[in-house]
Short mmCIF file of C-alpha atoms in Angstrom, two decimals:
data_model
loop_
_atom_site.label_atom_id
_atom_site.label_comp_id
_atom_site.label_asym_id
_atom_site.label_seq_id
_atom_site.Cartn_x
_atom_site.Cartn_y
_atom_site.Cartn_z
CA UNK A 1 76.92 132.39 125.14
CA UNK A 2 76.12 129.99 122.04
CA UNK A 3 78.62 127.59 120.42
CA UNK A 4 79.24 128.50 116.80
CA UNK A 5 80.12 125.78 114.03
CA UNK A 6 81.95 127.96 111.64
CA UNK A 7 83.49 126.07 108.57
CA UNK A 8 85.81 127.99 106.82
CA UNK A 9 87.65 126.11 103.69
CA UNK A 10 89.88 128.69 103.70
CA UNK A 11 92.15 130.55 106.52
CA UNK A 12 95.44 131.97 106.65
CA UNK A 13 95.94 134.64 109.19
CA UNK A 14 99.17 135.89 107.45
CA UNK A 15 97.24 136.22 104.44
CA UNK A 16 94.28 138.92 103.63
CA UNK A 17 91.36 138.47 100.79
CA UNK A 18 89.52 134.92 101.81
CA UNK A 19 92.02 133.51 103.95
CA UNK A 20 92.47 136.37 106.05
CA UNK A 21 88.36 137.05 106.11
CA UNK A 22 88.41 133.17 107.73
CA UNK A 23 90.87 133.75 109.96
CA UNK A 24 89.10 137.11 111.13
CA UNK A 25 85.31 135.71 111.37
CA UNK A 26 86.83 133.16 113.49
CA UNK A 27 88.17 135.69 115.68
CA UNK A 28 85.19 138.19 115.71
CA UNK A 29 82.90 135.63 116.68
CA UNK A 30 84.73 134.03 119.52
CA UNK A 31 84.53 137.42 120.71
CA UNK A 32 80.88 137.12 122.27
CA UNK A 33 80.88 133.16 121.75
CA UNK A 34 82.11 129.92 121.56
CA UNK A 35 83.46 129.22 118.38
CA UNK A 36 84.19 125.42 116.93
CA UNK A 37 86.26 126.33 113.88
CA UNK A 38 86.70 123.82 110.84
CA UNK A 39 89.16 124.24 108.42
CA UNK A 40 91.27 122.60 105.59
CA UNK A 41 94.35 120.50 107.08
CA UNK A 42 96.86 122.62 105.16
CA UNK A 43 95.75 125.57 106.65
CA UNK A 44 97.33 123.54 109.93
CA UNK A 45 100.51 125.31 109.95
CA UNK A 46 100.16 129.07 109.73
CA UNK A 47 97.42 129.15 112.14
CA UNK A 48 99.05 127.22 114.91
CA UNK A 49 102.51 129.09 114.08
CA UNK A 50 100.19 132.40 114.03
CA UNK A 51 99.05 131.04 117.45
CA UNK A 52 101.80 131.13 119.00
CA UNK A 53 103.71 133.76 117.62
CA UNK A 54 100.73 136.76 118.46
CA UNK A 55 99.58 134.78 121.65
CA UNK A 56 96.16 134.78 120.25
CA UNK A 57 93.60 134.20 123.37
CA UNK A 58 92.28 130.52 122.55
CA UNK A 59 89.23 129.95 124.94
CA UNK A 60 86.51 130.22 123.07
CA UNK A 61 87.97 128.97 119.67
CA UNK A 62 88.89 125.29 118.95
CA UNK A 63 90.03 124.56 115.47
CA UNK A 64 89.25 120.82 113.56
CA UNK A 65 91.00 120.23 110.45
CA UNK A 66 89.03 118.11 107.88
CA UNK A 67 89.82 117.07 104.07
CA UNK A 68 88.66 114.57 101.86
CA UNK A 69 89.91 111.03 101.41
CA UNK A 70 93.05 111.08 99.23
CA UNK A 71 90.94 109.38 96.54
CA UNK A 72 88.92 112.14 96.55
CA UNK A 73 91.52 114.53 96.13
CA UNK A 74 94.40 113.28 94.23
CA UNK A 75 93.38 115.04 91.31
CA UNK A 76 93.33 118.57 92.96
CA UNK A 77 96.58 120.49 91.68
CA UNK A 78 96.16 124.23 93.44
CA UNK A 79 93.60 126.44 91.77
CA UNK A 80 92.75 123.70 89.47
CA UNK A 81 89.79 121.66 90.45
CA UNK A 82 89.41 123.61 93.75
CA UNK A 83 85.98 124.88 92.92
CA UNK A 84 84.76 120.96 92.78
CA UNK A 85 86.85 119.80 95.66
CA UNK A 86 85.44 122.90 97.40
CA UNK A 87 81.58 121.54 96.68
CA UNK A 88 82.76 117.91 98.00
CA UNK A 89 84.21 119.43 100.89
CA UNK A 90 81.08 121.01 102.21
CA UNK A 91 79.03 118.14 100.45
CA UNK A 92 80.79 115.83 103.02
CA UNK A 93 81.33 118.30 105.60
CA UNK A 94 78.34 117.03 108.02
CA UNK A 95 79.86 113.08 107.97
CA UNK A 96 83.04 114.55 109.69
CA UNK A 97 80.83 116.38 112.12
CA UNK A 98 79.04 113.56 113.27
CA UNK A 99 81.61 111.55 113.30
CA UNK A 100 83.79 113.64 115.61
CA UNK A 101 80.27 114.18 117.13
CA UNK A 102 80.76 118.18 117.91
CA UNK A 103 78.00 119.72 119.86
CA UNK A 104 76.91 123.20 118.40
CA UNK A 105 74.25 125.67 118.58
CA UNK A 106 74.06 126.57 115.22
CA UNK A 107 76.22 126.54 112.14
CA UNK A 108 77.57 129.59 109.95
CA UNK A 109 79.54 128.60 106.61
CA UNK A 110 82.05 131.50 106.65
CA UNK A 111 83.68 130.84 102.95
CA UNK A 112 84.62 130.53 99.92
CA UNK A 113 82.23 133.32 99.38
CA UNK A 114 81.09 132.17 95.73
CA UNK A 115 77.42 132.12 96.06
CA UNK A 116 76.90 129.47 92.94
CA UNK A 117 78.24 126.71 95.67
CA UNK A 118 75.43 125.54 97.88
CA UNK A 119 75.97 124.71 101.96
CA UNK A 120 75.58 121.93 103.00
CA UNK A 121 74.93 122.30 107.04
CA UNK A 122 71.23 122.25 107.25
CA UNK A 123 71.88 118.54 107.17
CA UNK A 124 72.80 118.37 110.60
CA UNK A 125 69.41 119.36 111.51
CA UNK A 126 70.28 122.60 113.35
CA UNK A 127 69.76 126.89 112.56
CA UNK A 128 72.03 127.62 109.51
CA UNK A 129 73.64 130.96 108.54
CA UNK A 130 75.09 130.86 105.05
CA UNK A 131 77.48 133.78 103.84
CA UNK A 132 79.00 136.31 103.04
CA UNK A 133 78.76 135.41 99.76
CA UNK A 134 78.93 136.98 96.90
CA UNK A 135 79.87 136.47 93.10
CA UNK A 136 81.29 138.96 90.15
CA UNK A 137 78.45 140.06 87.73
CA UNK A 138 78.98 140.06 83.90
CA UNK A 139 82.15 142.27 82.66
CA UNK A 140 80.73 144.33 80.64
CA UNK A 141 81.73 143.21 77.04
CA UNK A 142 83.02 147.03 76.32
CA UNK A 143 86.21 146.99 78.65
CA UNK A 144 87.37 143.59 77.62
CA UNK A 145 90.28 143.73 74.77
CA UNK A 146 90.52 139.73 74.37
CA UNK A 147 87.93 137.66 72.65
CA UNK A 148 89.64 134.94 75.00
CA UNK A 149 88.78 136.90 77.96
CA UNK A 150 85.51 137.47 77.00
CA UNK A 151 84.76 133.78 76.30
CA UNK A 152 86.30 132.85 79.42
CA UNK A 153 84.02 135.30 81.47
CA UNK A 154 80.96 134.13 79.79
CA UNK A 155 81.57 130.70 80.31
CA UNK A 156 81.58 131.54 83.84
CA UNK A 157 78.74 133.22 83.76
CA UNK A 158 76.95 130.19 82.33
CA UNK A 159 78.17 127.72 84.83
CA UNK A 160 77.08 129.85 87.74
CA UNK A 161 73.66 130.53 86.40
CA UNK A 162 73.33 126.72 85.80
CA UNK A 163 73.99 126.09 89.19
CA UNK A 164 72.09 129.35 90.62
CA UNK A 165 69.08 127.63 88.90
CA UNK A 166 69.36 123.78 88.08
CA UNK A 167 71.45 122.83 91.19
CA UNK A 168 69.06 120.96 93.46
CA UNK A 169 71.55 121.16 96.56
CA UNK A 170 71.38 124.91 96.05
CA UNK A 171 67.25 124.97 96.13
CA UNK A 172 67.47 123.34 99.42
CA UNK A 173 70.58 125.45 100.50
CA UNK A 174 68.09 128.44 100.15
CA UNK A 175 65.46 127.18 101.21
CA UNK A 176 67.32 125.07 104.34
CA UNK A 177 68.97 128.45 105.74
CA UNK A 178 67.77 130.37 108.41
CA UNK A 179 69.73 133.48 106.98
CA UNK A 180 71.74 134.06 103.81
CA UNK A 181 74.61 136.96 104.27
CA UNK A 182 75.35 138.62 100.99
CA UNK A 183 78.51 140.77 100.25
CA UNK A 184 76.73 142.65 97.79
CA UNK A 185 73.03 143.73 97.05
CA UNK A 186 73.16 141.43 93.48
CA UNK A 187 73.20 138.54 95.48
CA UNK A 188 69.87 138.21 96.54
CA UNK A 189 68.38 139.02 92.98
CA UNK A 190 70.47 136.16 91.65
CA UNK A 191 69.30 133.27 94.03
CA UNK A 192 65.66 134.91 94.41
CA UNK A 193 66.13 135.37 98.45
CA UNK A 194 63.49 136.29 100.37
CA UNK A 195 63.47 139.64 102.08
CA UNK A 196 62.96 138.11 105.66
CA UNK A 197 65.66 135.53 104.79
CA UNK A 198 68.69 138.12 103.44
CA UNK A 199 70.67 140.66 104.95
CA UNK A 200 73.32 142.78 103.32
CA UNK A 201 76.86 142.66 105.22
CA UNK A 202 80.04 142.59 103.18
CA UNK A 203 83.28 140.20 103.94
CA UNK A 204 85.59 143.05 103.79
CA UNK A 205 87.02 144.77 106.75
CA UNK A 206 90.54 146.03 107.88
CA UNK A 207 92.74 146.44 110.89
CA UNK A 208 93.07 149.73 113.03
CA UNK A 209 92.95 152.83 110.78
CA UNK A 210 95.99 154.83 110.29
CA UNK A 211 94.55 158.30 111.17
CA UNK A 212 97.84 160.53 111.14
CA UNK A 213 97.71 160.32 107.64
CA UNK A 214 94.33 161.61 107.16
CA UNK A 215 95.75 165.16 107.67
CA UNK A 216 97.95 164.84 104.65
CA UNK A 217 98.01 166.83 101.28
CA UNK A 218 101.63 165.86 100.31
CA UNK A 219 102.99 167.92 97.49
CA UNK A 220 103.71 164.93 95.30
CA UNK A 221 100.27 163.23 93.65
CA UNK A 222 100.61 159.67 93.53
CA UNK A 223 98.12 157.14 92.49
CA UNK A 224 97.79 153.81 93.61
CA UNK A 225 96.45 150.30 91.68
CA UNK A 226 96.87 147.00 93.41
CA UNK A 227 95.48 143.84 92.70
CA UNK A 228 95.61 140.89 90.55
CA UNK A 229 96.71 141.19 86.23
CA UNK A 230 93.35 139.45 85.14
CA UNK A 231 90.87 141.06 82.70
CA UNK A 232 87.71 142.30 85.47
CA UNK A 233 90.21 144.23 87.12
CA UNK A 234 90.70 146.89 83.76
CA UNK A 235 94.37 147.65 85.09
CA UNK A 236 94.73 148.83 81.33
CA UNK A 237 91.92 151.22 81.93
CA UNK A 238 93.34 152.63 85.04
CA UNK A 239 96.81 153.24 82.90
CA UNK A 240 95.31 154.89 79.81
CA UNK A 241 93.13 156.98 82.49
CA UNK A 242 96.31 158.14 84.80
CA UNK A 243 98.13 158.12 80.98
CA UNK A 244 95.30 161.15 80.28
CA UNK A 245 95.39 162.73 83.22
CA UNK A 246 99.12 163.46 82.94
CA UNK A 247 99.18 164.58 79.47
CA UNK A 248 96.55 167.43 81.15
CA UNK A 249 98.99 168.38 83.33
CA UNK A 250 101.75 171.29 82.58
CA UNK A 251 105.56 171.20 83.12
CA UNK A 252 106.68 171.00 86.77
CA UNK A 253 103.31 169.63 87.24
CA UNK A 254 104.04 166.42 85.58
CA UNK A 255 107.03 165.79 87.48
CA UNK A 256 104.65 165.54 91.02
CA UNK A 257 102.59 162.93 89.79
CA UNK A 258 102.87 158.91 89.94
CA UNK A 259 101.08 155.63 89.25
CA UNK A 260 102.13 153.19 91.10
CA UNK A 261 100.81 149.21 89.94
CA UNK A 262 101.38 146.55 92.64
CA UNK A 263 100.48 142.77 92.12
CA UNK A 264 101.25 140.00 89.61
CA UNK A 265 99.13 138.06 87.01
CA UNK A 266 98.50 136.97 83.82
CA UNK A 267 98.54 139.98 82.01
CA UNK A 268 101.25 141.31 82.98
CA UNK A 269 103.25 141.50 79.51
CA UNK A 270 100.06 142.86 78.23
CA UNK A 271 99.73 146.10 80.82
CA UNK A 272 103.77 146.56 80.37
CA UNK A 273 103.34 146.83 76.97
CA UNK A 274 100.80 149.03 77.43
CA UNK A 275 103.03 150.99 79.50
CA UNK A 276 105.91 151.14 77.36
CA UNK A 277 103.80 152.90 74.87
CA UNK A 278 103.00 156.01 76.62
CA UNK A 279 104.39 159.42 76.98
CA UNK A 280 103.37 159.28 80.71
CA UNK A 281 105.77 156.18 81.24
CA UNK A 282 108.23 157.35 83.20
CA UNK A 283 105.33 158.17 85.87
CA UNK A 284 104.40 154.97 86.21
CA UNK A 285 106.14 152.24 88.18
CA UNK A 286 105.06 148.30 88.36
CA UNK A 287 106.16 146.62 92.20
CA UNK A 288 105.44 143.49 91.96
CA UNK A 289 103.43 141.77 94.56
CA UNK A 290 104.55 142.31 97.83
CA UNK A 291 103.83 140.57 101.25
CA UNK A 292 100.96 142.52 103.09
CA UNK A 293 102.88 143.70 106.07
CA UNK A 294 105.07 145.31 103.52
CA UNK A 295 101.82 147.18 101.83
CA UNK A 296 101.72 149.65 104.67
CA UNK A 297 104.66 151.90 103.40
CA UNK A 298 102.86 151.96 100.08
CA UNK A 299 99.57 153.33 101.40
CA UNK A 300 101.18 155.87 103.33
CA UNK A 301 103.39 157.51 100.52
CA UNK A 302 100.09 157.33 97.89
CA UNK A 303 97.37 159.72 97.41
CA UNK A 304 94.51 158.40 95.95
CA UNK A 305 93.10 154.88 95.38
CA UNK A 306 92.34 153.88 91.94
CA UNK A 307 90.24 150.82 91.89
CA UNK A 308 88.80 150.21 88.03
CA UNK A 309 87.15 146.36 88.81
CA UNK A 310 84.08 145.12 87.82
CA UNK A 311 84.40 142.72 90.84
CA UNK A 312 81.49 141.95 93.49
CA UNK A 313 83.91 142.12 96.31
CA UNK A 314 87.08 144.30 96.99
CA UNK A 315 88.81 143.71 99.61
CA UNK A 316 91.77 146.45 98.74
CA UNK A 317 89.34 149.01 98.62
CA UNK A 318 88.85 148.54 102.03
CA UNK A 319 92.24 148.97 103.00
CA UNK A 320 92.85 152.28 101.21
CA UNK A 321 90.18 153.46 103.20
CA UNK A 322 91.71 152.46 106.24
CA UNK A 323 94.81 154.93 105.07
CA UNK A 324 92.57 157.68 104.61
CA UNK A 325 93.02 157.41 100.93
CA UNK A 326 89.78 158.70 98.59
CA UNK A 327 88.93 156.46 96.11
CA UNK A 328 88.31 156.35 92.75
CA UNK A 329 86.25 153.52 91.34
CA UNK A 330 82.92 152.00 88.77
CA UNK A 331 79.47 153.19 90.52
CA UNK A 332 78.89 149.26 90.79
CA UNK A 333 77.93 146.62 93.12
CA UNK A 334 80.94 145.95 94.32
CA UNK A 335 83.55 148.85 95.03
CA UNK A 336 81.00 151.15 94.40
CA UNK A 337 78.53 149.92 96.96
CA UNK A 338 81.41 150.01 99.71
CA UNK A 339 82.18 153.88 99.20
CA UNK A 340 79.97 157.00 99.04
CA UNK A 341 80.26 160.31 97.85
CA UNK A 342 81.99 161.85 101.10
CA UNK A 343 85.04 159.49 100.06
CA UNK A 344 84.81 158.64 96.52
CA UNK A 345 84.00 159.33 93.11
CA UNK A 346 82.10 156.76 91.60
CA UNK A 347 82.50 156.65 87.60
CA UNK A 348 79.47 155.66 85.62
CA UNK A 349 78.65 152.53 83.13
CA UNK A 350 79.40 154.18 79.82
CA UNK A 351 82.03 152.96 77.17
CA UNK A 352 85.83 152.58 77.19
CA UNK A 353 86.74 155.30 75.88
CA UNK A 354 84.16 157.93 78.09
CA UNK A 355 85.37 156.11 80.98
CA UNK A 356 89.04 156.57 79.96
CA UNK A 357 88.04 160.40 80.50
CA UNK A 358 85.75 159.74 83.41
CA UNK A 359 88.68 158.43 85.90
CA UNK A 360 91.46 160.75 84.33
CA UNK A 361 88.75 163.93 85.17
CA UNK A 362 88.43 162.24 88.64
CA UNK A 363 92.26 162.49 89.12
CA UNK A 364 92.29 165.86 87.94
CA UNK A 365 89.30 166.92 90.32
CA UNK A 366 91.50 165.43 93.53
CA UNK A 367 94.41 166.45 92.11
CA UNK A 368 93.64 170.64 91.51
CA UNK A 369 91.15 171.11 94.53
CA UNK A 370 93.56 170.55 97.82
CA UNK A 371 90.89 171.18 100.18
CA UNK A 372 88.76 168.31 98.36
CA UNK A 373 91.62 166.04 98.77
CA UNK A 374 91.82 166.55 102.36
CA UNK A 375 88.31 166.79 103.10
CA UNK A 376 88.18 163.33 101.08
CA UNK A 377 90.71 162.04 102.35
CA UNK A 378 89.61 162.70 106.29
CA UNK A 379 85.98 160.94 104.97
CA UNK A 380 87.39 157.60 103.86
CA UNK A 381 88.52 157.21 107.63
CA UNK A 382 85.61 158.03 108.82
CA UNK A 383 83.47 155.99 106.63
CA UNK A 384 85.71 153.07 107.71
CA UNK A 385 86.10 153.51 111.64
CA UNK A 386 82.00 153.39 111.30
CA UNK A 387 81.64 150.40 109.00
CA UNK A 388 84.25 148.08 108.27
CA UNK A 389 86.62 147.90 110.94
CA UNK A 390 86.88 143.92 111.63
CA UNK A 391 85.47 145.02 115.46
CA UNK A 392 82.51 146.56 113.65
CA UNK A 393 81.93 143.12 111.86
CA UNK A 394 82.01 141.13 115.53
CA UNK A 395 79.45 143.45 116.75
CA UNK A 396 77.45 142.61 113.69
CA UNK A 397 77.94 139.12 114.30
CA UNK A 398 77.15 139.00 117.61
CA UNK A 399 73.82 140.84 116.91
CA UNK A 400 72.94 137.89 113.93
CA UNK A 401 73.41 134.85 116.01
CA UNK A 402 71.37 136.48 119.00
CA UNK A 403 68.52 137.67 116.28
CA UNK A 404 68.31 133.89 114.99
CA UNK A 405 65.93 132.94 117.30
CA UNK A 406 63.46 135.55 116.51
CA UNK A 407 63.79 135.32 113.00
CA UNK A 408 63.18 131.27 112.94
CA UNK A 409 60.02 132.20 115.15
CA UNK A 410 58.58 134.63 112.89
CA UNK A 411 59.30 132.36 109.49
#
């Protein structure tokens, strides 16, 4: 049994996305190890209340909360400046380890996942495991409707290719890490990893799958969008899409069929505008975000999973899987390299408009064959029982740290 340093900036085990992915590596790796667990001090709270409330089994994990000097940090208001206090945090990261001098084996950085931030743990001199991480590509300039938006996402793109390229810390991150994790395959191209030095495992995973409602064709059709209002998910594409699909639909058929939108965000005038615009507006209903325990109810009354992001990662995708919901989604590397064909139907690169027509004939297809639904439907739980259950992801944990060795004596 080894003893894992695993820093994790970000865990909240009431939470899913990041904080729940650092709450779960934690757990999954303390399955077959030791686990010395460092987090932010306002993640304190909810994991010592989550503690105690689930009688979580606490030998092989102990937690050490770490931030910066108030001076450092004075200026950090929420999601603004977190991305540089989240580089000073790891930058400083090895002073608090020597200095509460914590004996390890070898050290994994668990998250953020944003692989333009370098790692900082090959300072203390022992193996290094860097990742998941991952980043969101380019949106493609066709399914942006702001010239704000677009500026915004190239600027982005700018600053992480800067630091993919110019960042010194990040030449010696790569080159200073035994293995770098990647949550999608566009990760390696973008910080030029060597094969023997990269494997492909994405962040996402669920809980148990729901497998009663696998066997479902209800008679009602609804779809289901959740996420964030921001521009790289194309919410607005997903509406005009379910928006054509219903106006191919006849009479009573109309009547069976439902988009529901759950989640919260900037543009959320913008999409209810968008809404209020369309003959097919009466079908479509906007929740509001909701807390995740709630979510379950949600899954079980939909039918399909509509997922239009250009995003590297996905985490909801995941989920509908997990409730034996297909899913429709961009042929891309993010969705589109969690899903296959035996569960989803991947829509190709085109233009706004084609892809407008792609999803809506993708609704349709589900929507007129039954039998496809079901068999569909049956497939997503299948694909995730085999590959992204959060007990598949300890197995494949265990299986890195005990290949470590062999791959730092064949380097």
């Amino acid at each position: 049994m080894k003893s894992i340093l695993m820093t994790a900036y970000d865990i909240n085990p009431y939470k899913g996305s990041e904080s729940g992915t650092g709450w779960h590596f934690v757990l999954q790796g303390a399955r077959y190890n030791k686990v010395i667990a460092i987090t932010r001090k306002n993640n304190k709270t909810n994991i010592e209340k989550y503690i105690e409330e689930f009688e979580i089994e606490m030998t092989n994990i102990k937690f050490y909360y770490y931030d910066l000097p108030y001076y450092l940090r004075f200026w950090k208001r929420g999601v603004r400046g977190s991305s540089i206090y989240f580089y000073l945090w790891q930058m400083f990261m090895p002073l608090f380890v020597k200095k509460k001098n914590i004996e390890f084996d070898l050290a994994h950085n668990v998250n953020f996942h944003a692989d333009a931030f370098p790692s900082f743990l090959w300072i203390l001199r022992k193996p290094v495991i860097w990742g998941p991480i991952n980043h969101n590509e380019r949106i493609p300039k066709e399914y942006i409707n702001f010239k704000k938006e677009y500026l915004k996402d190239r600027l982005k793109w700018i600053v992480k290719f800067l630091n993919w390229n110019y960042d010194p810390f990040m030449y010696l991150a790569k080159k200073k890490s035994d293995l770098i994790i990647g949550g999608n395959s566009s990760v390696q191209k973008r910080l030029g990893i060597a094969d023997n030095k990269f494997i492909k495992l994405t962040q996402a995973a669920s809980n148990k799958p729901n497998k009663g409602w696998g066997k479902k064709c209800p008679y009602q059709f609804n779809v289901l969008m959740v996420g964030r209002f921001l521009s790289i998910k194309s919410f607005d594409l997903g509406i005009y899409s379910f928006d054509k699909f219903w106006s191919e639909l006849k009479g009573e058929e109309r009547k069976n069929v439902k988009l529901t939108i759950i989640g919260q965000g900037p543009m959320e005038s913008f999409l209810k505008e968008v809404v209020s615009g369309l003959s097919s507006k009466e079908n479509i209903e906007f929740i509001g975000w909701i807390d995740k325990y709630k979510m379950d109810a949600f899954y079980k009354r939909a039918s399909v999973f509509m997922f239009p992001s250009h995003e590297g990662a996905g985490m909801v995708v995941i989920e509908a899987l997990s409730n034996a919901l297909p899913v429709i989604c961009f042929n891309n590397v993010g969705p589109g390299e969690f899903v296959d064909d035996s569960c989803a139907i991947k829509v190709a690169y085109s233009n706004y408009e084609q892809s407008i027509s792609d999803y809506s004939i993708a609704m349709l297809k589900l929507h007129s064959d039954k039998n496809l639904h079901c068999k569909m439907s049956n497939a997503a739980l299948d694909v995730f029982e085999k590959k992204y259950t959060w007990d598949s992801k300890g197995l494949a944990l265990r299986k890195i740290y005990n290949d470590l060795d062999k791959r730092r004596a064949n380097a």
